[in-house]
XYZ file of C-alpha atoms in Angstrom:
389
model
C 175.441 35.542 -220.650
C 172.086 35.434 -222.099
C 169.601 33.226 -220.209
C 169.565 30.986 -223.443
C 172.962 30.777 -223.585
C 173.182 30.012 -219.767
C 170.803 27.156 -220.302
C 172.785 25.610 -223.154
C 175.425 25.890 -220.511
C 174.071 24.415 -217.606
C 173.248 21.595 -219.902
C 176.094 20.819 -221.528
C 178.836 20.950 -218.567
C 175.965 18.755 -216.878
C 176.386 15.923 -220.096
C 180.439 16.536 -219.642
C 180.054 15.855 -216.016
C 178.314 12.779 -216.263
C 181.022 11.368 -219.272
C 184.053 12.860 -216.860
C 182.601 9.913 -214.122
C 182.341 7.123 -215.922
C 178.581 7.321 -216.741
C 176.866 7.435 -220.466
C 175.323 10.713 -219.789
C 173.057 11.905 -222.789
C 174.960 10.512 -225.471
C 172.910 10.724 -229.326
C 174.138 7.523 -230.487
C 173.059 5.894 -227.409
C 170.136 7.222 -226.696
C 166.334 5.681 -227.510
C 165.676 6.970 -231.295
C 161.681 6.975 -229.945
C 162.687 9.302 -226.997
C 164.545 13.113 -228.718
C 167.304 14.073 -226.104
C 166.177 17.408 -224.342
C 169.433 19.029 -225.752
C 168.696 18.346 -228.751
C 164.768 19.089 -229.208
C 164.201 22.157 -231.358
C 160.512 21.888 -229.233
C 160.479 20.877 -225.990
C 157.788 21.553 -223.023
C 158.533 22.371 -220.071
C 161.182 19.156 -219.032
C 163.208 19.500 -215.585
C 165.986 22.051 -214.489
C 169.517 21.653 -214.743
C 169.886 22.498 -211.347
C 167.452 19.861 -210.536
C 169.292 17.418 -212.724
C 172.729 18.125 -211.154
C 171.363 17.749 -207.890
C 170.263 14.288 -208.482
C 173.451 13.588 -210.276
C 175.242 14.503 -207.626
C 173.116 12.497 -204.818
C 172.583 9.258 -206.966
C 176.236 9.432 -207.302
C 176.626 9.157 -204.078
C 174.082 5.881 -203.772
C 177.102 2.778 -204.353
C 174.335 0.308 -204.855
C 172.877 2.396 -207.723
C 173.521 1.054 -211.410
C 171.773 3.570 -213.683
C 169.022 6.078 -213.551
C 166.927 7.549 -216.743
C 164.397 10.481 -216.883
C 162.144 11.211 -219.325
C 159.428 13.994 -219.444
C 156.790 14.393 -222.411
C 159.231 11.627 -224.081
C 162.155 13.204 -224.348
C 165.100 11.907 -222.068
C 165.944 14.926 -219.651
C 169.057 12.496 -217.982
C 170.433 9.312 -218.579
C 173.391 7.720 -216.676
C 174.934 4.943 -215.763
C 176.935 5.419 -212.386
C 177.996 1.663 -212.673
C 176.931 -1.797 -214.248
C 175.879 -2.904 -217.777
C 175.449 -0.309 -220.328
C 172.259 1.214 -220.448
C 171.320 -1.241 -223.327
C 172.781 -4.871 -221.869
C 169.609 -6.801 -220.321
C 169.697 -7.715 -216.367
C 167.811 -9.207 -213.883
C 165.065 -6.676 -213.206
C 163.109 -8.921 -210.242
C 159.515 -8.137 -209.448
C 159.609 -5.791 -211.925
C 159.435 -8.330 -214.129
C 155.493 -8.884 -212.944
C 154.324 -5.887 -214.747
C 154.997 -7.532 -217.891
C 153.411 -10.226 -216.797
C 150.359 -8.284 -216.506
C 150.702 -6.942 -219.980
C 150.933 -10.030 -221.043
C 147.560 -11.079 -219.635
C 145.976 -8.104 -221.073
C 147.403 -8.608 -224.647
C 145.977 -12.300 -223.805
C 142.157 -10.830 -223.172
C 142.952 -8.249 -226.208
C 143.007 -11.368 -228.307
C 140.320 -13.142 -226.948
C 142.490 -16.123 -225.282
C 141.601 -15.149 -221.942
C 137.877 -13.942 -221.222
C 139.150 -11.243 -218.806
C 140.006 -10.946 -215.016
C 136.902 -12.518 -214.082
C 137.691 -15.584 -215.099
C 138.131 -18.653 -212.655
C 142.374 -20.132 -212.683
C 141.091 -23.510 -212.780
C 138.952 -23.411 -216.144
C 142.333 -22.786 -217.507
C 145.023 -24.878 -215.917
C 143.650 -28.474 -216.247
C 145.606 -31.153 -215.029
C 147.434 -28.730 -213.295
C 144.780 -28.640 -210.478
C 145.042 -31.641 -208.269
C 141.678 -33.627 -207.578
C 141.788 -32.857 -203.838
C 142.120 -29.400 -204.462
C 140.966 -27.171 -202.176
C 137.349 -26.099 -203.590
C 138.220 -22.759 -202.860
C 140.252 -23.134 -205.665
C 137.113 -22.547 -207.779
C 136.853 -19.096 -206.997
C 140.675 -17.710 -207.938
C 140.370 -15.481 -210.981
C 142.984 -14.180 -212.796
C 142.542 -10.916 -211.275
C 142.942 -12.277 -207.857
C 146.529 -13.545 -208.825
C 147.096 -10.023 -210.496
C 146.040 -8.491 -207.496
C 147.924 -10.878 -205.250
C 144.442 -11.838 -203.762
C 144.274 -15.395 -204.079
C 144.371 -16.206 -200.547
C 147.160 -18.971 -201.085
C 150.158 -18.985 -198.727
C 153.173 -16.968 -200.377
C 155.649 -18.389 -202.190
C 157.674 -15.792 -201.961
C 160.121 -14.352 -198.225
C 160.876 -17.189 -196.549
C 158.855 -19.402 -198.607
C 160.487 -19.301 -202.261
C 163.568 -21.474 -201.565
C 161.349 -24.801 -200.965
C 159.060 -23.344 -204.097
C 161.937 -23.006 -206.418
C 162.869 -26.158 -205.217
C 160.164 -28.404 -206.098
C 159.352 -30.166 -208.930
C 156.540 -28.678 -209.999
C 156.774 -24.837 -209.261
C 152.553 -24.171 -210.800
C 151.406 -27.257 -208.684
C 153.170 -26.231 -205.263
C 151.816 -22.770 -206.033
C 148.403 -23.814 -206.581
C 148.722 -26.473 -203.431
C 149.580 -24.136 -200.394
C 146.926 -23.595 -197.710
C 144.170 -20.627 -198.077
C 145.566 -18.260 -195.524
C 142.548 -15.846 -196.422
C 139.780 -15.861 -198.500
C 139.826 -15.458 -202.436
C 139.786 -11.286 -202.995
C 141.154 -10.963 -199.585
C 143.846 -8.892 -198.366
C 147.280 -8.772 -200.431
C 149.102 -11.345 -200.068
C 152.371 -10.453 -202.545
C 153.254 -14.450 -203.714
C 155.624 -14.698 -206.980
C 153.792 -18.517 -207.053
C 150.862 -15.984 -208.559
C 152.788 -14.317 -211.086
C 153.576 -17.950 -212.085
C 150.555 -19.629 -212.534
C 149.861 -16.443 -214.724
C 152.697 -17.552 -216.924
C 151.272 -21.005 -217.123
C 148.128 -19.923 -218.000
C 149.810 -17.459 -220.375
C 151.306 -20.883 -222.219
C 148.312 -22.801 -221.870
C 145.782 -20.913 -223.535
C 148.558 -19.431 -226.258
C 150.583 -22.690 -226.972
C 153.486 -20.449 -226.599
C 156.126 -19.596 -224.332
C 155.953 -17.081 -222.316
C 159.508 -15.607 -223.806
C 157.363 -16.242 -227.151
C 154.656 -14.013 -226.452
C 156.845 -11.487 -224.245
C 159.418 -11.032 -228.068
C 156.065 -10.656 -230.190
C 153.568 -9.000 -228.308
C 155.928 -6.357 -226.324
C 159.937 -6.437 -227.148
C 158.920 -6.471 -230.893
C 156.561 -3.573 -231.066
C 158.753 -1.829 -228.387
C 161.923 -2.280 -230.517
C 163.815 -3.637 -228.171
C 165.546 -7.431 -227.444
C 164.340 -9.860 -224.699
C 166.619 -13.246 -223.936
C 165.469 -16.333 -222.195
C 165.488 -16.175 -218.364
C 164.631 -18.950 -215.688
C 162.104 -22.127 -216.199
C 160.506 -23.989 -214.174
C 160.693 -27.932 -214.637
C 157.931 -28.039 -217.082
C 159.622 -25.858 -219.257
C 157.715 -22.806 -218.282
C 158.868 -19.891 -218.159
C 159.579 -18.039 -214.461
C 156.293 -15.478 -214.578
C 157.354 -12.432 -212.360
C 160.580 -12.733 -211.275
C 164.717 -12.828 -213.155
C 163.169 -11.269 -216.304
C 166.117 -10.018 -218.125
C 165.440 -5.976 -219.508
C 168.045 -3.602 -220.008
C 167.098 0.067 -218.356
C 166.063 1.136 -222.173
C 163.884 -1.550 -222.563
C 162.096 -0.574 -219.161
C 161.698 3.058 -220.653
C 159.997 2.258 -223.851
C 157.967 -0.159 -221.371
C 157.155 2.464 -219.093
C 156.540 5.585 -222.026
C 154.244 2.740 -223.926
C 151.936 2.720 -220.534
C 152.394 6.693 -219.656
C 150.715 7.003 -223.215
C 147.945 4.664 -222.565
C 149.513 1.594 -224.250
C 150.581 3.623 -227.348
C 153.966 3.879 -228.745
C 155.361 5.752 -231.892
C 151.842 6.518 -232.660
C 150.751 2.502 -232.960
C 148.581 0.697 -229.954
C 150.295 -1.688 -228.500
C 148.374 -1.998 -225.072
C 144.329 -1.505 -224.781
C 143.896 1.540 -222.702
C 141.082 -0.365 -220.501
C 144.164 -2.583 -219.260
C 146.294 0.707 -218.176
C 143.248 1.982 -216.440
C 142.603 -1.639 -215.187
C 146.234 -2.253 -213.606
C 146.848 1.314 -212.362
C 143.069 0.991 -210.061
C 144.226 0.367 -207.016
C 142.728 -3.104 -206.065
C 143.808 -3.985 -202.424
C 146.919 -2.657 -200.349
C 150.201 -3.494 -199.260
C 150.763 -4.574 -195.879
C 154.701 -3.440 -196.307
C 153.990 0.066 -197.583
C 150.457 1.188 -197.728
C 150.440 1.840 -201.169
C 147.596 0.505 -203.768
C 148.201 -2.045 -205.413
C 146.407 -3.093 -208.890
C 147.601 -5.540 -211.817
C 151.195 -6.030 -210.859
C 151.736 -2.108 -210.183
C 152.071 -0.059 -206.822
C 150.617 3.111 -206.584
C 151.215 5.844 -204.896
C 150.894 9.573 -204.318
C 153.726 12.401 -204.710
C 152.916 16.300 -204.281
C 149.313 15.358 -205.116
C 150.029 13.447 -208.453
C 149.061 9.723 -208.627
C 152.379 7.716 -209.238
C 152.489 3.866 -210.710
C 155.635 1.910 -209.848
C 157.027 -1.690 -210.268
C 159.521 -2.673 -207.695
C 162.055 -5.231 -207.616
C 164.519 -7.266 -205.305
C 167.506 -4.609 -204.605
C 166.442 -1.521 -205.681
C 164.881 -1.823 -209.321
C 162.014 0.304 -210.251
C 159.939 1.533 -213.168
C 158.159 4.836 -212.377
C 155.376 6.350 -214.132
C 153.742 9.682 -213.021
C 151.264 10.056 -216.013
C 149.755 13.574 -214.882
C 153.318 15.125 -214.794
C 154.121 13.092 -217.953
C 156.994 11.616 -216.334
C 158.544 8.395 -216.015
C 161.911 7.157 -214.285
C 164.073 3.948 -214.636
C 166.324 2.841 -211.560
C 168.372 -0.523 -211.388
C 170.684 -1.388 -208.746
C 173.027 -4.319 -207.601
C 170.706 -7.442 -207.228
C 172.481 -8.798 -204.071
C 170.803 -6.204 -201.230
C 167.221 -6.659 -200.260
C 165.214 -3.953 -201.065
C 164.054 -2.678 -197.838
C 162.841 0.435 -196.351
C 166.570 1.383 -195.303
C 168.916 4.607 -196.131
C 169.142 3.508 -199.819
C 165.674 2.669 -200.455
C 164.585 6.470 -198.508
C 167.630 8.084 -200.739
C 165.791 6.773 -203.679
C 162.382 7.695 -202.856
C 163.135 11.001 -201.606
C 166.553 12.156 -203.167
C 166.392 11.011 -206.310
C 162.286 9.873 -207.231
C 161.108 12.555 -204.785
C 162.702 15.389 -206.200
C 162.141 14.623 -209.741
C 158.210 14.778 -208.998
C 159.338 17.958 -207.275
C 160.947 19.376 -210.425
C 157.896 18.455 -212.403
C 155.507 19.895 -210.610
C 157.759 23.409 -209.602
C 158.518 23.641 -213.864
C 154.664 22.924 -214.748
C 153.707 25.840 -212.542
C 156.011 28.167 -213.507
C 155.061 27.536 -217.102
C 151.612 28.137 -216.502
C 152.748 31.892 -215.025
C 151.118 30.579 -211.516
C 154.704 31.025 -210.335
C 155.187 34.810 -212.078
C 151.603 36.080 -210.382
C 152.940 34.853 -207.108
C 155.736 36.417 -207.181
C 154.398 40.026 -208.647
C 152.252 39.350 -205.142
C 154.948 38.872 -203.066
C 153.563 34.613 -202.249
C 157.180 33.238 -203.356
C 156.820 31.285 -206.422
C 159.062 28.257 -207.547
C 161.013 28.074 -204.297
C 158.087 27.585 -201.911
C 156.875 24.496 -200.301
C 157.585 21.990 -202.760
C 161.184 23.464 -203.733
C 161.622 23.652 -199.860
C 160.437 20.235 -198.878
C 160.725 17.899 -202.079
C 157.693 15.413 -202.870
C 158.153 11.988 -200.668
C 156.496 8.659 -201.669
């Protein structure tokens, strides 16, 4: 066969394939209309190789905790499966995930003028909210230390959220646990944060946080947002049980990869993608950076942006290899650095990256000069050993 024709073969027994196991696989009339389907681009730059693509098939397949998986390079979906779960466009609980949203939602808030910006002190906004015998470090939380998890309050969150969920007033526990470090201290990852953000969110907006989320983001986005948990005040849970279906994520995650654009039309300020991908402190668990509600990371060289939730759901975004990647998973397992967790880092995010990077240089004819030297060429280091996180 003609290379051409070879291609067009490789790709569609790879879309059979995914349909023969139970999976959507790269079906049209599924499929984002914002986002062309690579088999179907008359233009497309260099995306990821089938062999790549069955690979990852093949090992994600293997993952039984794994729900669904989309690619997307230079906006065009490469693969996208469901292995089991909701279809790919049913909402479900995407956990800490949910936090990066949250941080949109602050920067659409200081877009708008209802919040001056990250320096601003917590307690200038939350009135009554702040008891009289607060703490008077108190005074000195901004909003960017509770983006950055810097506040210096005691988690909510490990072995602390069942007594916080518990209480009967979720902002004021949150805002009442000891300092445990100073105010722009070390990381200290707290839901209770991501809370107060969503109370200051309804404060200074008079709207719900489900409100803003449907008009500033799921309505530019195109895509629908239900309710999700409340506190007993009524508001709404900020950075954790937000309910997104893995299509949602991917317009989420292509509108930040293109500096808060999407379809052409700003939806995001590009200061507030710079401002929650700089790294700000770092996590104690991983060693990653962490900024407004995103991790970051590096993978073959290339800085990488990720949300993380409970179980295994993440939101990649690897803006230098114009890539992004949506993985949910069962809810019920702890996401923890164990076999599935590595699998998906390594297997499945790892050698993604790895495609990226081995197609970009082999379209740039790096790849074709190496070999005419006799260096190798797309099967050298990175083909050999993958990019791990």
């Amino acid at each position: 066969m003609a290379p051409g024709v070879v291609s067009r073969f490789l790709r569609y027994t790879i879309f059979a394939l995914a349909f023969a196991n139970g999976g959507c696989g790269l079906n049209k009339a599924l499929a984002l209309d914002a986002l062309p389907l690579a088999a179907d681009a008359s233009s497309v730059r260099p995306g990821l190789d089938e062999a790549t693509i069955a690979r990852v098939v093949r090992r994600a397949g293997e993952l039984p905790r794994l729900h669904s998986l989309i690619v997307a390079r230079h906006g065009t979906i490469h693969l996208e499966r469901r292995f089991r779960g909701p279809r790919l466009d049913v909402s479900v609980n995407v956990k800490s995930v949910a936090k990066v949203v949250i941080s949109a939602l602050v920067g659409l808030a200081i877009d708008r003028g209802l919040i001056e910006g990250p320096q601003q002190p917590i307690v200038s906004l939350l009135g009554e909210s702040v008891a009289d015998a607060a703490d008077p470090r108190l005074q000195e939380v901004t909003i960017g230390h509770l983006l950055s998890m810097q506040s210096g309050l005691e988690r909510t969150s490990g072995a602390n959220y069942g007594r916080w969920v518990n209480s009967k007033d979720w902002v004021g526990y949150a805002l009442s646990r000891p300092f445990v470090d100073e105010p722009g201290g070390r990381m200290l990852y707290s839901t209770g944060n991501s809370h107060i953000l969503s109370a200051v969110l309804t404060r200074v907006s008079g709207r719900s946080t489900l409100d803003l989320a449907r008009a500033w983001l799921a309505a530019p986005l195109g895509f629908d947002l239900p309710p999700w948990d409340r506190d007993p005040q009524g508001i709404y849970l900020g950075g954790n049980n937000m309910l997104l279906s893995p299509r949602a994520l991917l317009r989420f995650g292509e509108m930040y990869r293109n500096g808060g654009i999407f379809r052409g039309k700003r939806v995001l300020s590009e200061a507030w993608v710079r401002a929650s991908w700089t790294p700000h402190t770092e996590s104690f668990f991983s060693g990653d950076g962490y900024g407004y509600g995103w991790f970051i990371a590096k993978a073959c060289g290339h800085p990488v942006h990720y949300a993380r939730g409970y179980g295994g759901q993440f939101l990649y975004v690897v803006p230098s290899l114009s890539l992004t990647i949506v993985i949910t998973s069962q809810t019920t397992t702890r996401t923890r650095v164990d076999d599935y967790y590595t699998a998906l880092r390594s297997d499945v995010v790892g050698e993604l990256v790895a495609a990226a990077v081995r197609t970009d240089t082999a379209a740039s004819g790096v790849a074709e000069r190496q070999n005419k030297e006799g260096g190798g060429g797309t099967d050298g280091s990175v083909a050999a050993t993958g990019c791990g996180l």
